[in-house]
Coordinates of C-alpha atoms in Angstrom, one line a residue:
M1 CA 29.3 21.8 13.6
Q2 CA 32.4 19.6 14.2
G3 CA 32.2 17.7 17.5
D4 CA 28.4 17.9 17.8
P5 CA 26.9 14.6 19.2
L6 CA 25.0 12.5 16.6
L7 CA 22.5 10.1 18.2
V8 CA 21.8 6.9 16.3
K9 CA 18.3 5.6 16.9
V10 CA 17.2 2.0 16.4
N11 CA 14.0 0.9 14.7
K12 CA 12.2 -2.4 14.4
L13 CA 13.7 -5.7 13.2
T14 CA 12.1 -6.7 9.9
S15 CA 12.1 -9.8 7.7
T16 CA 10.6 -10.3 4.3
K17 CA 10.2 -14.0 5.2
T18 CA 7.9 -13.5 8.2
Q19 CA 6.5 -10.0 7.7
L20 CA 6.4 -9.8 11.5
P21 CA 8.4 -6.8 12.9
Y22 CA 10.0 -6.9 16.4
S23 CA 11.4 -4.2 18.5
Y24 CA 15.2 -3.9 18.5
Y25 CA 15.6 -4.8 22.2
S26 CA 13.6 -8.0 21.8
L27 CA 17.0 -9.4 21.0
P28 CA 19.8 -9.2 23.6
F29 CA 21.7 -6.4 21.9
C30 CA 23.8 -3.9 23.8
Q31 CA 21.5 -1.4 25.6
P32 CA 22.0 2.3 26.7
E33 CA 21.5 3.1 30.4
H34 CA 17.9 4.2 29.8
I35 CA 15.8 3.1 26.8
V36 CA 13.7 6.0 25.6
D37 CA 10.9 5.5 23.1
S38 CA 10.5 8.2 20.5
A39 CA 7.0 9.6 20.1
E40 CA 5.4 7.9 17.1
N41 CA 2.5 9.1 15.0
L42 CA -0.5 6.9 14.2
G43 CA 0.9 5.7 10.9
E44 CA 4.2 4.6 12.5
V45 CA 2.4 2.6 15.2
L46 CA 0.2 0.9 12.5
R47 CA 3.4 0.1 10.5
G48 CA 5.0 -1.5 13.6
D49 CA 7.7 1.1 13.9
R50 CA 9.3 1.2 17.4
I51 CA 12.0 3.9 17.4
E52 CA 14.3 3.9 20.5
N53 CA 17.6 5.3 21.5
S54 CA 20.8 3.2 21.1
P55 CA 24.3 3.0 22.7
Y56 CA 25.8 4.2 19.4
V57 CA 26.9 7.8 19.8
F58 CA 29.1 9.7 17.2
K59 CA 30.6 13.1 17.1
M60 CA 30.3 15.1 13.9
R61 CA 33.3 14.8 11.6
E62 CA 35.4 12.9 14.3
P63 CA 36.2 9.4 13.0
Q64 CA 36.3 6.6 15.5
M65 CA 37.9 3.2 15.2
C66 CA 37.0 0.0 17.0
N67 CA 34.7 1.5 19.7
I68 CA 33.6 -1.3 22.1
V69 CA 29.8 -1.1 22.8
C70 CA 29.5 -4.0 25.2
H71 CA 30.7 -7.5 26.1
K72 CA 28.1 -10.3 26.5
I73 CA 28.2 -13.9 27.3
L74 CA 25.2 -15.7 25.8
D75 CA 22.9 -17.8 27.8
K76 CA 20.7 -20.5 26.3
K77 CA 17.7 -18.2 25.8
A78 CA 19.8 -15.4 24.1
A79 CA 21.5 -17.9 21.8
K80 CA 18.2 -19.3 20.7
A81 CA 16.7 -15.9 20.1
F82 CA 19.6 -14.8 17.9
K83 CA 19.5 -18.1 15.9
E84 CA 15.8 -17.8 15.2
K85 CA 16.2 -14.3 13.9
I86 CA 19.2 -15.3 11.7
N87 CA 17.2 -18.2 10.3
D88 CA 14.3 -15.9 9.4
E89 CA 16.8 -13.4 7.8
Y90 CA 15.9 -10.5 10.1
R91 CA 17.4 -7.1 9.4
V92 CA 18.3 -4.4 11.9
N93 CA 17.0 -0.9 11.0
M94 CA 18.7 2.2 12.3
I95 CA 18.1 6.0 11.9
L96 CA 20.5 8.9 12.0
D97 CA 19.2 12.4 11.5
N98 CA 15.9 10.9 10.1
L99 CA 17.8 8.9 7.4
P100 CA 17.6 5.1 7.5
L101 CA 20.8 3.0 7.5
V102 CA 21.5 1.4 4.2
V103 CA 24.0 -1.3 3.2
P104 CA 25.4 -0.7 -0.3
I105 CA 25.6 -3.9 -2.3
R106 CA 27.3 -4.0 -5.7
R107 CA 25.3 -5.5 -8.6
P108 CA 27.2 -8.2 -10.3
D109 CA 25.4 -7.6 -13.6
Q110 CA 26.4 -3.9 -14.0
E111 CA 29.7 -2.2 -13.4
N112 CA 29.7 0.5 -10.7
A113 CA 26.0 -0.1 -10.0
V114 CA 25.1 -0.2 -6.4
V115 CA 21.8 -1.2 -4.8
Y116 CA 20.9 -0.2 -1.3
Q117 CA 19.5 -2.7 1.2
Y118 CA 17.6 -1.2 4.1
G119 CA 19.1 -2.3 7.4
Y120 CA 21.8 -4.9 7.9
H121 CA 21.2 -8.6 8.6
V122 CA 21.4 -9.8 12.2
G123 CA 23.7 -12.5 11.1
L124 CA 24.2 -15.3 8.6
R125 CA 24.5 -19.1 8.3
G126 CA 27.5 -20.8 7.0
Q127 CA 30.1 -23.6 7.4
Y128 CA 33.7 -23.6 8.3
A129 CA 36.1 -24.8 5.5
G130 CA 36.1 -28.6 5.5
S131 CA 33.0 -28.9 7.7
K132 CA 29.5 -29.8 6.7
E133 CA 27.9 -28.6 9.9
E134 CA 26.0 -25.3 9.5
K135 CA 26.7 -22.7 12.1
H136 CA 25.1 -19.4 12.9
F137 CA 27.3 -16.3 12.9
I138 CA 26.3 -12.8 14.3
H139 CA 27.2 -9.5 12.8
N140 CA 28.9 -7.9 15.9
H141 CA 31.1 -5.3 14.2
L142 CA 29.6 -2.4 12.2
T143 CA 31.5 0.1 10.0
F144 CA 29.4 3.2 9.7
T145 CA 29.9 5.8 6.9
V146 CA 28.3 9.2 7.6
K147 CA 28.2 11.4 4.5
Y148 CA 28.0 15.1 5.0
H149 CA 27.6 18.2 2.8
K150 CA 29.6 21.2 3.9
D151 CA 28.2 24.7 3.5
P152 CA 31.0 26.8 1.9
L153 CA 29.7 30.0 3.5
S154 CA 29.1 29.0 7.1
G155 CA 31.4 26.1 7.3
S156 CA 28.7 24.0 9.0
A157 CA 27.9 20.5 7.7
R158 CA 24.7 18.6 7.3
I159 CA 24.2 14.8 7.1
V160 CA 23.2 13.6 3.7
G161 CA 23.9 9.8 3.9
F162 CA 24.1 7.0 6.5
E163 CA 25.6 3.7 5.3
G164 CA 26.8 0.7 7.2
K165 CA 28.7 -2.5 6.5
P166 CA 28.3 -5.4 9.0
F167 CA 31.0 -7.9 9.8
S168 CA 31.1 -11.0 12.0
V169 CA 34.4 -11.1 13.9
K170 CA 35.5 -13.3 16.8
H171 CA 37.3 -10.6 18.8
E172 CA 40.4 -11.5 20.8
Y173 CA 42.2 -9.9 23.7
E174 CA 44.9 -10.8 26.2
G175 CA 44.3 -11.6 29.9
E176 CA 41.0 -11.2 31.8
W177 CA 38.2 -9.0 30.4
N178 CA 37.7 -5.6 32.0
E179 CA 36.5 -2.2 30.9
K180 CA 40.1 -1.1 29.8
T181 CA 40.8 -4.3 27.8
R182 CA 42.3 -3.7 24.4
L183 CA 41.4 -6.0 21.6
T184 CA 44.0 -7.6 19.4
T185 CA 41.7 -8.1 16.5
C186 CA 40.9 -4.4 16.0
D187 CA 42.9 -1.7 17.7
P188 CA 42.7 2.1 17.1
H189 CA 46.2 2.5 18.5
A190 CA 47.8 0.0 16.1
K191 CA 45.5 1.4 13.3
R192 CA 44.2 -2.2 12.8
A193 CA 40.6 -2.1 11.4
V194 CA 38.2 -4.9 10.7
T195 CA 38.0 -5.4 6.9
S196 CA 36.6 -8.9 6.5
S197 CA 34.8 -11.7 8.4
E198 CA 37.7 -14.2 8.2
S199 CA 37.3 -15.6 11.8
P200 CA 33.5 -15.1 12.3
Q201 CA 31.7 -14.9 15.7
E202 CA 29.6 -18.0 16.3
V203 CA 26.3 -17.9 18.1
E204 CA 26.3 -20.6 20.8
E205 CA 25.4 -20.8 24.5
K206 CA 28.2 -19.6 26.8
K207 CA 30.1 -17.9 23.9
E208 CA 31.3 -14.4 24.6
I209 CA 30.4 -11.7 22.0
I210 CA 32.1 -8.3 21.9
F211 CA 30.1 -5.7 20.0
T212 CA 32.2 -3.0 18.3
Y213 CA 31.9 -0.3 15.6
D214 CA 33.9 2.1 13.5
V215 CA 32.7 5.5 12.2
E216 CA 34.1 7.3 9.2
F217 CA 33.0 10.6 7.7
Q218 CA 32.9 11.4 4.0
E219 CA 32.3 14.7 2.4
S220 CA 29.6 14.6 -0.3
D221 CA 28.4 16.7 -3.2
I222 CA 24.8 15.8 -2.5
K223 CA 22.9 18.8 -1.1
W224 CA 20.7 18.3 2.0
A225 CA 17.5 19.0 0.1
S226 CA 18.1 16.1 -2.3
R227 CA 19.6 13.7 0.2
W228 CA 16.6 11.3 -0.2
D229 CA 17.2 10.9 -4.0
T230 CA 19.8 8.2 -3.5
Y231 CA 17.4 6.1 -1.5
L232 CA 14.5 6.6 -3.9
L233 CA 16.5 6.1 -7.1
M234 CA 14.3 4.0 -9.3
A235 CA 16.1 1.6 -11.6
D236 CA 12.8 0.7 -13.2
D237 CA 11.8 3.9 -15.0
Q238 CA 11.6 2.1 -18.3
I239 CA 9.2 -0.6 -16.9
H240 CA 7.0 2.3 -15.6
W241 CA 6.9 3.9 -18.9
F242 CA 6.1 0.6 -20.5
S243 CA 3.3 0.2 -17.9
I244 CA 1.9 3.7 -18.8
V245 CA 2.0 2.9 -22.6
N246 CA 0.4 -0.5 -22.1
S247 CA -2.4 1.2 -20.1
L248 CA -2.8 4.0 -22.6
M249 CA -3.2 1.4 -25.4
I250 CA -6.1 -0.2 -23.5
V251 CA -7.7 3.2 -22.9
L252 CA -7.4 4.2 -26.6
F253 CA -8.9 0.9 -27.7
L254 CA -11.8 1.4 -25.3
S255 CA -12.2 5.1 -26.2
G256 CA -12.5 4.1 -29.8
M257 CA -15.3 1.6 -29.0
V258 CA -17.1 4.2 -26.9
A259 CA -16.8 6.8 -29.6
M260 CA -18.1 4.4 -32.2
I261 CA -21.1 3.6 -30.0
M262 CA -21.8 7.2 -29.1
L263 CA -21.3 8.7 -32.5
R264 CA -22.4 6.1 -35.0
T265 CA -24.9 3.8 -33.3
L266 CA -26.6 6.2 -30.9
Y267 CA -26.7 9.1 -33.4
R268 CA -28.3 6.8 -36.0
D269 CA -30.7 5.3 -33.4
I270 CA -31.7 8.6 -32.0
S271 CA -32.3 10.3 -35.3
K272 CA -34.2 7.2 -36.5
Y273 CA -36.4 7.1 -33.4
N274 CA -37.1 10.9 -33.5
Q275 CA -38.2 10.7 -37.2
L276 CA -40.7 7.9 -36.8
E277 CA -43.8 9.0 -38.8
T278 CA -46.4 6.2 -38.3
Q279 CA -47.7 4.3 -35.4
E280 CA -46.9 1.0 -37.2
E281 CA -43.2 2.0 -37.4
A282 CA -43.2 3.0 -33.7
Q283 CA -44.4 -0.5 -32.8
E284 CA -41.4 -2.0 -34.6
E285 CA -39.0 -0.5 -32.1
T286 CA -35.8 -2.6 -31.5
G287 CA -32.8 -2.5 -29.2
W288 CA -32.3 -0.3 -26.2
K289 CA -35.3 2.0 -26.7
L290 CA -37.7 -0.9 -26.1
V291 CA -36.8 -1.0 -22.4
H292 CA -37.3 2.7 -21.8
G293 CA -40.2 2.0 -19.5
D294 CA -38.1 -0.3 -17.2
V295 CA -34.6 1.0 -17.4
F296 CA -34.9 3.3 -14.3
R297 CA -36.9 0.8 -12.2
P298 CA -35.1 0.5 -8.8
P299 CA -33.1 -2.7 -8.5
A300 CA -33.3 -5.5 -6.0
N301 CA -31.4 -4.8 -2.8
S302 CA -31.4 -1.1 -3.7
D303 CA -30.4 -0.2 -0.1
L304 CA -27.2 -2.2 -0.4
L305 CA -26.3 -0.6 -3.7
C306 CA -26.8 2.9 -2.1
V307 CA -24.4 1.9 0.7
Y308 CA -21.8 0.5 -1.6
V309 CA -21.9 3.6 -3.9
G310 CA -21.6 5.9 -0.9
T311 CA -18.6 3.9 0.4
G312 CA -17.0 4.0 -3.1
V313 CA -17.4 7.8 -3.2
Q314 CA -15.7 8.0 0.2
F315 CA -12.8 5.9 -1.1
F316 CA -12.5 7.9 -4.4
G317 CA -12.3 11.2 -2.5
M318 CA -9.7 9.8 -0.1
I319 CA -7.4 8.5 -2.9
L320 CA -7.8 11.6 -5.1
V321 CA -6.9 14.0 -2.3
M322 CA -4.1 11.8 -1.1
M323 CA -2.6 11.6 -4.6
I324 CA -2.7 15.4 -4.9
F325 CA -0.9 15.7 -1.5
A326 CA 1.7 13.1 -2.6
L327 CA 2.2 14.9 -5.9
L328 CA 2.8 18.2 -4.0
G329 CA 5.5 16.4 -1.9
F330 CA 3.6 16.4 1.5
L331 CA 4.0 12.6 1.9
S332 CA 7.8 12.3 1.6
P333 CA 9.3 9.1 3.1
S334 CA 11.2 11.3 5.5
N335 CA 7.8 11.7 7.2
R336 CA 7.6 8.1 8.4
G337 CA 4.0 6.9 8.7
G338 CA 2.7 10.1 7.0
L339 CA 1.0 8.2 4.2
M340 CA -0.9 5.9 6.6
T341 CA -1.9 8.8 8.9
A342 CA -3.1 10.9 5.9
M343 CA -5.2 7.9 4.5
L344 CA -7.0 7.4 7.8
L345 CA -7.8 11.0 8.4
L346 CA -8.9 11.6 4.8
W347 CA -11.1 8.4 5.0
V348 CA -12.7 9.8 8.1
F349 CA -13.4 13.3 6.7
M350 CA -14.7 11.9 3.4
G351 CA -17.6 10.4 5.3
L352 CA -19.4 13.6 4.5
F353 CA -19.5 12.7 0.7
A354 CA -20.3 9.0 1.5
G355 CA -23.5 10.1 3.3
Y356 CA -24.4 12.6 0.7
S357 CA -24.1 10.3 -2.3
S358 CA -25.8 7.3 -0.7
A359 CA -28.7 9.6 0.4
R360 CA -29.1 11.1 -3.1
L361 CA -29.3 7.6 -4.7
Y362 CA -31.6 6.4 -2.0
K363 CA -34.0 9.3 -2.6
L364 CA -33.9 8.5 -6.4
F365 CA -35.1 5.0 -5.5
K366 CA -38.0 6.6 -3.6
G367 CA -36.6 5.5 -0.3
T368 CA -37.9 7.2 2.9
E369 CA -35.9 5.8 5.8
W370 CA -32.8 7.9 5.4
K371 CA -31.5 7.3 8.9
K372 CA -31.4 3.6 8.3
I373 CA -29.4 3.9 5.0
T374 CA -27.0 6.4 6.8
L375 CA -26.3 4.0 9.6
K376 CA -25.5 1.2 7.1
T377 CA -23.2 3.5 5.1
A378 CA -21.4 4.6 8.3
F379 CA -20.9 1.0 9.6
M380 CA -21.0 -1.7 6.9
F381 CA -17.7 -1.3 5.1
P382 CA -15.6 -0.1 8.1
A383 CA -17.0 -2.8 10.4
T384 CA -16.1 -5.6 7.9
V385 CA -12.5 -4.2 7.5
F386 CA -12.2 -3.6 11.3
A387 CA -13.3 -7.2 12.0
I388 CA -10.6 -8.7 9.6
F389 CA -8.0 -6.2 11.0
F390 CA -8.9 -7.2 14.6
V391 CA -8.4 -10.9 13.9
L392 CA -5.1 -10.3 12.1
N393 CA -3.9 -8.0 14.9
A394 CA -4.7 -10.8 17.5
L395 CA -2.5 -13.2 15.4
I396 CA 0.4 -10.6 15.4
W397 CA -0.1 -10.0 19.1
G398 CA 0.1 -13.8 19.7
Q399 CA 3.5 -13.8 18.0
K400 CA 4.7 -11.0 20.4
S401 CA 5.5 -8.8 17.4
S402 CA 5.9 -5.0 17.6
G403 CA 3.5 -4.9 14.6
A404 CA 0.6 -5.6 16.9
V405 CA -1.5 -2.4 17.3
P406 CA -1.6 -1.4 21.0
F407 CA -4.9 -1.1 22.8
G408 CA -4.6 2.7 23.0
T409 CA -4.2 3.1 19.2
M410 CA -7.1 0.7 18.6
F411 CA -9.2 2.9 20.9
A412 CA -8.1 6.0 18.9
L413 CA -9.1 4.3 15.6
V414 CA -12.6 3.5 17.0
L415 CA -12.8 7.1 18.3
L416 CA -12.0 8.5 14.9
W417 CA -14.7 6.2 13.4
F418 CA -17.5 6.9 15.9
G419 CA -16.5 10.4 16.9
I420 CA -15.8 12.0 13.4
S421 CA -16.7 9.6 10.5
V422 CA -20.2 8.6 11.7
P423 CA -21.4 12.1 12.5
L424 CA -20.0 13.4 9.1
V425 CA -21.9 10.6 7.3
F426 CA -25.1 11.8 9.0
V427 CA -24.4 15.4 8.1
G428 CA -23.8 14.5 4.4
S429 CA -26.9 12.2 4.4
Y430 CA -29.1 15.0 5.8
F431 CA -28.0 17.5 3.1
G432 CA -28.4 14.8 0.4
F433 CA -31.9 13.9 1.5
M434 CA -33.0 17.5 1.8
K435 CA -32.3 18.2 -1.8
P436 CA -35.1 17.4 -4.3
A437 CA -34.8 13.9 -5.9
T438 CA -33.3 13.6 -9.3
E439 CA -35.9 13.3 -12.0
D440 CA -35.7 10.2 -14.4
P441 CA -35.6 11.2 -18.1
V442 CA -38.4 8.7 -18.9
K443 CA -41.4 7.3 -17.0
T444 CA -41.2 3.8 -15.5
N445 CA -44.0 1.3 -16.4
K446 CA -46.0 -0.2 -13.5
I447 CA -45.6 -3.8 -14.7
P448 CA -42.1 -5.0 -15.3
R449 CA -41.3 -6.1 -18.9
Q450 CA -40.2 -9.7 -19.4
I451 CA -36.5 -10.0 -20.3
P452 CA -35.9 -12.2 -23.4
E453 CA -33.5 -15.2 -23.3
Q454 CA -30.0 -13.9 -23.6
A455 CA -27.1 -15.1 -25.7
W456 CA -24.4 -17.0 -23.8
Y457 CA -21.9 -14.1 -24.0
M458 CA -24.5 -11.8 -22.4
N459 CA -24.8 -14.0 -19.4
P460 CA -24.4 -11.8 -16.3
A461 CA -21.6 -13.8 -14.7
F462 CA -19.6 -14.0 -18.0
S463 CA -19.9 -10.3 -18.9
I464 CA -19.1 -9.2 -15.3
L465 CA -15.9 -11.3 -15.3
I466 CA -14.9 -10.1 -18.8
G467 CA -15.5 -6.5 -17.7
G468 CA -12.9 -6.7 -14.9
I469 CA -10.0 -7.8 -17.0
L470 CA -9.2 -4.5 -18.7
P471 CA -9.2 -2.3 -15.6
F472 CA -6.9 -4.8 -13.9
G473 CA -4.8 -5.0 -17.1
A474 CA -4.3 -1.2 -17.0
V475 CA -2.9 -1.2 -13.4
F476 CA -1.2 -4.6 -12.9
I477 CA 2.4 -3.5 -13.7
E478 CA 2.1 -0.6 -11.2
L479 CA 0.5 -3.1 -8.8
F480 CA 3.8 -5.1 -8.8
F481 CA 5.8 -2.1 -7.5
I482 CA 3.2 -1.3 -4.9
L483 CA 3.2 -4.9 -3.6
T484 CA 7.0 -4.9 -3.6
S485 CA 7.1 -1.7 -1.5
I486 CA 4.6 -3.2 1.0
W487 CA 5.9 -6.7 1.4
L488 CA 9.6 -6.4 0.5
H489 CA 10.1 -3.3 2.6
Q490 CA 11.1 -0.9 -0.1
F491 CA 10.3 2.8 -0.5
Y492 CA 7.5 3.7 -2.9
Y493 CA 7.8 7.2 -4.1
I494 CA 6.7 7.4 -7.8
F495 CA 3.4 9.2 -7.2
G496 CA 3.6 10.9 -10.6
F497 CA 3.3 7.5 -12.3
L498 CA 0.7 6.3 -9.8
F499 CA -1.5 9.4 -10.5
I500 CA -1.3 8.8 -14.3
V501 CA -2.2 5.1 -13.7
F502 CA -5.1 6.1 -11.4
V503 CA -6.5 8.4 -14.1
I504 CA -6.2 5.6 -16.6
L505 CA -8.0 3.3 -14.2
I506 CA -10.9 5.7 -13.9
I507 CA -11.2 6.1 -17.7
T508 CA -10.9 2.3 -18.3
C509 CA -13.5 1.4 -15.6
A510 CA -15.9 4.0 -17.0
E511 CA -15.5 3.0 -20.6
I512 CA -15.7 -0.8 -20.3
T513 CA -18.9 -0.4 -18.1
V514 CA -20.5 1.9 -20.7
V515 CA -19.7 -0.5 -23.6
L516 CA -21.0 -3.5 -21.8
C517 CA -24.0 -1.6 -20.5
Y518 CA -24.9 -0.6 -24.1
F519 CA -24.7 -4.1 -25.3
Q520 CA -26.9 -5.3 -22.4
L521 CA -29.6 -2.7 -23.1
C522 CA -29.5 -3.5 -26.8
S523 CA -30.3 -7.2 -25.9
E524 CA -33.4 -5.8 -24.0
D525 CA -32.0 -6.6 -20.5
Y526 CA -32.7 -3.6 -18.4
L527 CA -31.2 -4.9 -15.1
W528 CA -28.1 -2.6 -15.4
W529 CA -27.8 -1.1 -11.9
W530 CA -26.0 -3.9 -10.1
R531 CA -24.3 -5.2 -13.2
S532 CA -22.7 -1.8 -13.9
Y533 CA -21.2 -1.9 -10.3
L534 CA -20.0 -5.5 -10.6
T535 CA -18.6 -5.2 -14.1
S536 CA -15.7 -2.9 -13.2
G537 CA -15.7 -4.0 -9.6
S538 CA -14.8 -7.6 -10.7
S539 CA -11.3 -6.3 -11.4
A540 CA -10.8 -6.7 -7.6
F541 CA -11.2 -10.5 -8.1
Y542 CA -8.2 -10.4 -10.6
L543 CA -6.3 -8.3 -8.1
F544 CA -6.7 -10.9 -5.4
L545 CA -5.7 -13.7 -7.9
Y546 CA -2.6 -11.7 -8.8
A547 CA -1.8 -11.2 -5.1
A548 CA -1.9 -15.0 -4.7
F549 CA 0.4 -15.4 -7.7
Y550 CA 2.8 -12.8 -6.2
F551 CA 2.8 -14.7 -2.9
F552 CA 3.9 -18.0 -4.5
T553 CA 6.4 -16.5 -7.0
K554 CA 8.1 -13.5 -5.3
L555 CA 7.8 -14.0 -1.5
E556 CA 9.7 -16.5 0.6
I557 CA 7.2 -16.6 3.5
T558 CA 7.5 -19.8 5.5
K559 CA 5.3 -19.2 8.6
A560 CA 1.6 -20.0 8.5
V561 CA 0.8 -16.9 10.5
S562 CA 2.6 -14.7 8.0
G563 CA 0.7 -16.3 5.1
V564 CA -2.6 -15.6 6.9
L565 CA -1.5 -12.0 7.5
Y566 CA -0.6 -11.6 3.8
F567 CA -3.9 -12.9 2.5
G568 CA -5.9 -11.1 5.2
Y569 CA -4.4 -7.7 4.3
M570 CA -4.7 -8.4 0.5
L571 CA -8.3 -9.3 1.1
I572 CA -8.9 -5.8 2.7
I573 CA -7.0 -4.2 -0.2
S574 CA -9.0 -6.2 -2.8
Y575 CA -12.3 -5.4 -1.1
S576 CA -11.4 -1.7 -1.1
F577 CA -10.4 -1.9 -4.8
F578 CA -13.8 -3.5 -5.5
V579 CA -15.7 -0.7 -3.8
L580 CA -13.7 2.0 -5.7
T581 CA -13.8 0.5 -9.2
G582 CA -17.4 -0.6 -8.8
T583 CA -18.5 3.0 -7.9
I584 CA -16.6 4.5 -10.9
G585 CA -18.3 2.0 -13.3
F586 CA -21.7 2.6 -11.7
Y587 CA -21.6 6.4 -12.1
A588 CA -20.3 6.1 -15.7
C589 CA -23.3 3.9 -16.5
F590 CA -25.7 6.1 -14.6
W591 CA -24.6 9.1 -16.6
F592 CA -24.7 7.2 -19.9
T593 CA -28.2 5.8 -19.5
R594 CA -29.6 9.2 -18.4
L595 CA -27.9 10.8 -21.4
I596 CA -29.2 8.4 -24.1
Y597 CA -32.7 8.1 -22.7
S598 CA -33.1 11.9 -22.4
S599 CA -32.1 12.2 -26.1
V600 CA -35.1 10.3 -27.5
K601 CA -38.7 11.4 -27.8
I602 CA -41.0 9.0 -26.0
D603 CA -44.6 9.1 -27.1

């Protein structure tokens, strides 16, 4: 209702140049009497969000002009802190009624087109006319625009937009400074407002800075339910459709190849093998049937394969359920940190399926020590990721950034891992191992067959690297948007597109692995277990290369610590992508080999 107080909260300071968030009050801004931290969820803490109250207080639908927040005289330390943040292009993030502050910027290439920048810059660098010396100027005056939608029935209004425009103004006044001083540069009585930064406020030691703000209210047609649409407006729909069409072309091409193999080659082979009449003809077998006695022989390092397959299933389950949640609208950006929290909790609960699938495969390989394989599944992948994360967190902590995960949160993560994930892996493993082992469609010979010399293009390293190109090609355009949302602090909310791309990725991984596996078996090489995992998993190698390309072409990171953080987190993402795509390829190949070898009569 009119006159109701509106409390503006401040969030972290962010920069795309350093990727290190800091809390708002790490700079000597104006402070309220008591700084109160808002309760943050797990995802918010991991993202580095630090939401606190601020001295900015509005009243609903009551405009204000030239409100003085505070008066400060900078000491050497404060001036240095401001200059550093201005150099690194830090932005101040604020929240009103759960909506982030945006600064509208007109696009020069399109008429009436506005892009929204999240948060306003702490300040800017520039020169006075006729001077070559570069100075630092602070944005000390904010003009807020609060958009509201009025309910025609009740007369009450709800906030649907929060915009701001920063100015740098050297405020002037007459006489000595006291609490009742009236400014001459902006005065509500004389209706004089700040409209430009003509005489900007310098940041230097012993300079006085007066922080001020205006508030104006605008009625809007936007309904409260769709207030986030402006923030999430995608100007790149065409690029997304291009991405989908590009990926579908890859899938159709691969599907055609798989169909050709399955229908023509296999059908011909199977009917020929099943109609062999004489023993002499039987001895003239060629191609994939020749290796039927070795194709289901357990591979080298079979324990490790079981662990990686189990971890991949855990990942697959987590992403699938999360995508469904996102499609249903549970992970809206208004629920800050919701995506990260959901990912962690789903990962923990999917431990059940990780244990089950690794135990089933282990039993197929005639393994007996199920507890050992369960422990490896529960600890190997998470421990690697946790170790990298711990080192990166120590680096962030060393920079005194709010992005450093506090000890309490770190303890909570370890508790989730040991208290829920590990026991669930054991439960899944127990049920997986209790079930009877899957029977192989053909018997395995006691003595391994010799593998003939392979053509250069069937070399394992070559075919594995070739196999990863198409799955990566199917997702790389979407990957650009995901990296932009992570590293350039933009909202990502196109889960419909993402789900389609995810389905295309599954099909592409499965089909390329099946095609290459068939060619491998035809050239009498039966070591397909690991190769099927690595073929589609190698797409993670291209993902990491693309991340490096993105770093050098799109980001302006200058600090060494920030570079280490970027590559550290991209290493974790690439490793996770390897586990996911490798498992999809492995299961596709596993199904394919069982299908073709169960279709032929073996004498």
